[in-house]
């Protein structure tokens, strides 16, 4: 008997919560239902984005022989079509005419490169891979 009363009280309170939610939504809709619309002015012009840096060092580490290796990302600079064709050959991609490769690089929105530089600490020489 006691459980039935508790269950009935819970269901009554749940119905009142549901009714209260719908009443508040309905009153909010009726209150804001006006025939005039408010037009907001356009937002201030966006700030001009600064161009990406020419090179970003993604990783720098010291190798066991004392030399340092850097992995760099670059979004600027020219890409040599001959080097790109050689890379495509190494990974097994089909050959394309160099003129088409040059045209696609020229017409691309963004051309990015990723490369590694190993600097010898003793001789000061660089190896770009």
mmCIF file of C-alpha atoms in Angstrom:
data_model
loop_
_atom_site.group_PDB
_atom_site.id
_atom_site.type_symbol
_atom_site.label_atom_id
_atom_site.label_comp_id
_atom_site.label_asym_id
_atom_site.label_seq_id
_atom_site.Cartn_x
_atom_site.Cartn_y
_atom_site.Cartn_z
ATOM 1 C CA UNK A 1 0.000 0.000 0.000
ATOM 2 C CA UNK A 2 2.802 2.350 0.929
ATOM 3 C CA UNK A 3 4.648 1.674 -2.372
ATOM 4 C CA UNK A 4 1.520 2.502 -4.382
ATOM 5 C CA UNK A 5 1.191 5.873 -2.645
ATOM 6 C CA UNK A 6 4.888 6.648 -3.247
ATOM 7 C CA UNK A 7 4.602 5.609 -6.913
ATOM 8 C CA UNK A 8 1.459 7.736 -7.336
ATOM 9 C CA UNK A 9 3.222 10.746 -5.760
ATOM 10 C CA UNK A 10 6.217 10.281 -8.071
ATOM 11 C CA UNK A 11 4.060 10.016 -11.194
ATOM 12 C CA UNK A 12 2.052 13.096 -10.147
ATOM 13 C CA UNK A 13 5.252 15.102 -9.668
ATOM 14 C CA UNK A 14 6.576 13.874 -13.040
ATOM 15 C CA UNK A 15 3.361 15.025 -14.734
ATOM 16 C CA UNK A 16 3.620 18.424 -13.066
ATOM 17 C CA UNK A 17 7.237 18.737 -14.237
ATOM 18 C CA UNK A 18 6.235 17.876 -17.787
ATOM 19 C CA UNK A 19 3.300 20.269 -17.677
ATOM 20 C CA UNK A 20 5.499 23.003 -16.205
ATOM 21 C CA UNK A 21 8.028 22.551 -19.018
ATOM 22 C CA UNK A 22 5.383 22.799 -21.741
ATOM 23 C CA UNK A 23 3.710 25.768 -20.054
ATOM 24 C CA UNK A 24 6.992 27.656 -19.904
ATOM 25 C CA UNK A 25 7.756 26.871 -23.559
ATOM 26 C CA UNK A 26 4.269 27.894 -24.664
ATOM 27 C CA UNK A 27 4.356 31.143 -22.696
ATOM 28 C CA UNK A 28 7.801 31.925 -24.106
ATOM 29 C CA UNK A 29 6.568 31.371 -27.650
ATOM 30 C CA UNK A 30 3.464 33.464 -27.122
ATOM 31 C CA UNK A 31 5.419 36.248 -25.445
ATOM 32 C CA UNK A 32 7.955 36.504 -28.303
ATOM 33 C CA UNK A 33 5.386 36.216 -31.093
ATOM 34 C CA UNK A 34 5.442 39.784 -32.425
ATOM 35 C CA UNK A 35 4.943 41.015 -35.959
ATOM 36 C CA UNK A 36 8.092 43.166 -36.002
ATOM 37 C CA UNK A 37 11.471 41.546 -36.389
ATOM 38 C CA UNK A 38 14.680 42.909 -34.992
ATOM 39 C CA UNK A 39 17.495 42.920 -37.510
ATOM 40 C CA UNK A 40 20.974 42.842 -36.033
ATOM 41 C CA UNK A 41 23.718 44.820 -37.764
ATOM 42 C CA UNK A 42 26.320 42.681 -39.509
ATOM 43 C CA UNK A 43 29.273 41.727 -37.341
ATOM 44 C CA UNK A 44 32.482 43.673 -37.562
ATOM 45 C CA UNK A 45 34.723 42.590 -40.439
ATOM 46 C CA UNK A 46 36.911 39.631 -39.623
ATOM 47 C CA UNK A 47 40.550 40.253 -39.010
ATOM 48 C CA UNK A 48 42.831 39.400 -41.874
ATOM 49 C CA UNK A 49 44.560 36.106 -41.211
ATOM 50 C CA UNK A 50 48.302 36.216 -41.193
ATOM 51 C CA UNK A 51 50.006 33.865 -43.641
ATOM 52 C CA UNK A 52 51.437 30.653 -42.321
ATOM 53 C CA UNK A 53 55.100 30.683 -41.421
ATOM 54 C CA UNK A 54 57.417 29.537 -44.170
ATOM 55 C CA UNK A 55 58.758 26.616 -42.120
ATOM 56 C CA UNK A 56 57.670 24.934 -38.921
ATOM 57 C CA UNK A 57 59.969 22.556 -37.039
ATOM 58 C CA UNK A 58 57.818 19.572 -36.102
ATOM 59 C CA UNK A 59 60.516 17.470 -34.440
ATOM 60 C CA UNK A 60 64.085 18.047 -33.354
ATOM 61 C CA UNK A 61 66.161 15.260 -31.854
ATOM 62 C CA UNK A 62 69.769 14.346 -31.228
ATOM 63 C CA UNK A 63 70.986 11.195 -32.932
ATOM 64 C CA UNK A 64 73.408 8.732 -31.239
ATOM 65 C CA UNK A 65 76.361 10.046 -33.293
ATOM 66 C CA UNK A 66 75.819 13.574 -31.919
ATOM 67 C CA UNK A 67 74.203 15.064 -35.007
ATOM 68 C CA UNK A 68 70.778 16.668 -34.833
ATOM 69 C CA UNK A 69 67.787 15.835 -36.994
ATOM 70 C CA UNK A 70 64.919 18.196 -37.698
ATOM 71 C CA UNK A 71 61.664 17.323 -39.433
ATOM 72 C CA UNK A 72 60.207 20.440 -41.041
ATOM 73 C CA UNK A 73 56.842 21.343 -42.538
ATOM 74 C CA UNK A 74 56.838 24.040 -45.189
ATOM 75 C CA UNK A 75 53.930 25.694 -46.944
ATOM 76 C CA UNK A 76 56.016 28.018 -49.070
ATOM 77 C CA UNK A 77 58.624 27.615 -51.714
ATOM 78 C CA UNK A 78 58.840 25.844 -55.008
ATOM 79 C CA UNK A 79 58.624 22.097 -55.494
ATOM 80 C CA UNK A 80 60.950 20.660 -58.089
ATOM 81 C CA UNK A 81 58.858 18.602 -60.516
ATOM 82 C CA UNK A 82 61.783 16.268 -61.235
ATOM 83 C CA UNK A 83 62.238 15.490 -57.537
ATOM 84 C CA UNK A 84 58.487 14.962 -57.165
ATOM 85 C CA UNK A 85 58.452 12.577 -60.145
ATOM 86 C CA UNK A 86 61.398 10.639 -58.654
ATOM 87 C CA UNK A 87 59.532 10.344 -55.351
ATOM 88 C CA UNK A 88 56.415 9.091 -57.143
ATOM 89 C CA UNK A 89 58.545 6.480 -58.941
ATOM 90 C CA UNK A 90 60.046 5.286 -55.631
ATOM 91 C CA UNK A 91 56.640 4.663 -54.068
ATOM 92 C CA UNK A 92 55.266 2.969 -57.192
ATOM 93 C CA UNK A 93 52.844 5.620 -58.422
ATOM 94 C CA UNK A 94 52.337 5.812 -62.189
ATOM 95 C CA UNK A 95 54.336 8.332 -64.200
ATOM 96 C CA UNK A 96 52.608 11.521 -65.291
ATOM 97 C CA UNK A 97 53.813 14.095 -67.783
ATOM 98 C CA UNK A 98 55.979 16.723 -66.109
ATOM 99 C CA UNK A 99 53.910 19.498 -67.694
ATOM 100 C CA UNK A 100 50.774 18.184 -65.950
ATOM 101 C CA UNK A 101 52.597 17.950 -62.611
ATOM 102 C CA UNK A 102 53.843 21.529 -62.987
ATOM 103 C CA UNK A 103 50.342 22.746 -63.933
ATOM 104 C CA UNK A 104 48.728 21.018 -60.962
ATOM 105 C CA UNK A 105 51.306 22.502 -58.572
ATOM 106 C CA UNK A 106 50.737 25.950 -60.086
ATOM 107 C CA UNK A 107 46.951 25.669 -59.781
ATOM 108 C CA UNK A 108 46.891 24.243 -56.247
ATOM 109 C CA UNK A 109 45.521 26.269 -53.348
ATOM 110 C CA UNK A 110 48.246 25.029 -51.007
ATOM 111 C CA UNK A 111 51.428 23.114 -51.703
ATOM 112 C CA UNK A 112 53.060 21.718 -48.586
ATOM 113 C CA UNK A 113 56.271 19.774 -48.113
ATOM 114 C CA UNK A 114 57.662 17.680 -45.289
ATOM 115 C CA UNK A 115 61.374 16.966 -45.130
ATOM 116 C CA UNK A 116 64.192 16.012 -42.783
ATOM 117 C CA UNK A 117 67.489 17.831 -42.225
ATOM 118 C CA UNK A 118 70.403 16.120 -40.465
ATOM 119 C CA UNK A 119 73.125 18.489 -39.226
ATOM 120 C CA UNK A 120 76.485 17.072 -38.247
ATOM 121 C CA UNK A 121 77.791 18.583 -35.021
ATOM 122 C CA UNK A 122 81.454 17.996 -35.924
ATOM 123 C CA UNK A 123 81.671 19.198 -39.514
ATOM 124 C CA UNK A 124 78.647 21.506 -39.601
ATOM 125 C CA UNK A 125 77.350 19.929 -42.825
ATOM 126 C CA UNK A 126 73.685 19.357 -43.623
ATOM 127 C CA UNK A 127 71.959 16.436 -45.296
ATOM 128 C CA UNK A 128 68.425 17.082 -46.551
ATOM 129 C CA UNK A 129 66.327 13.972 -46.949
#
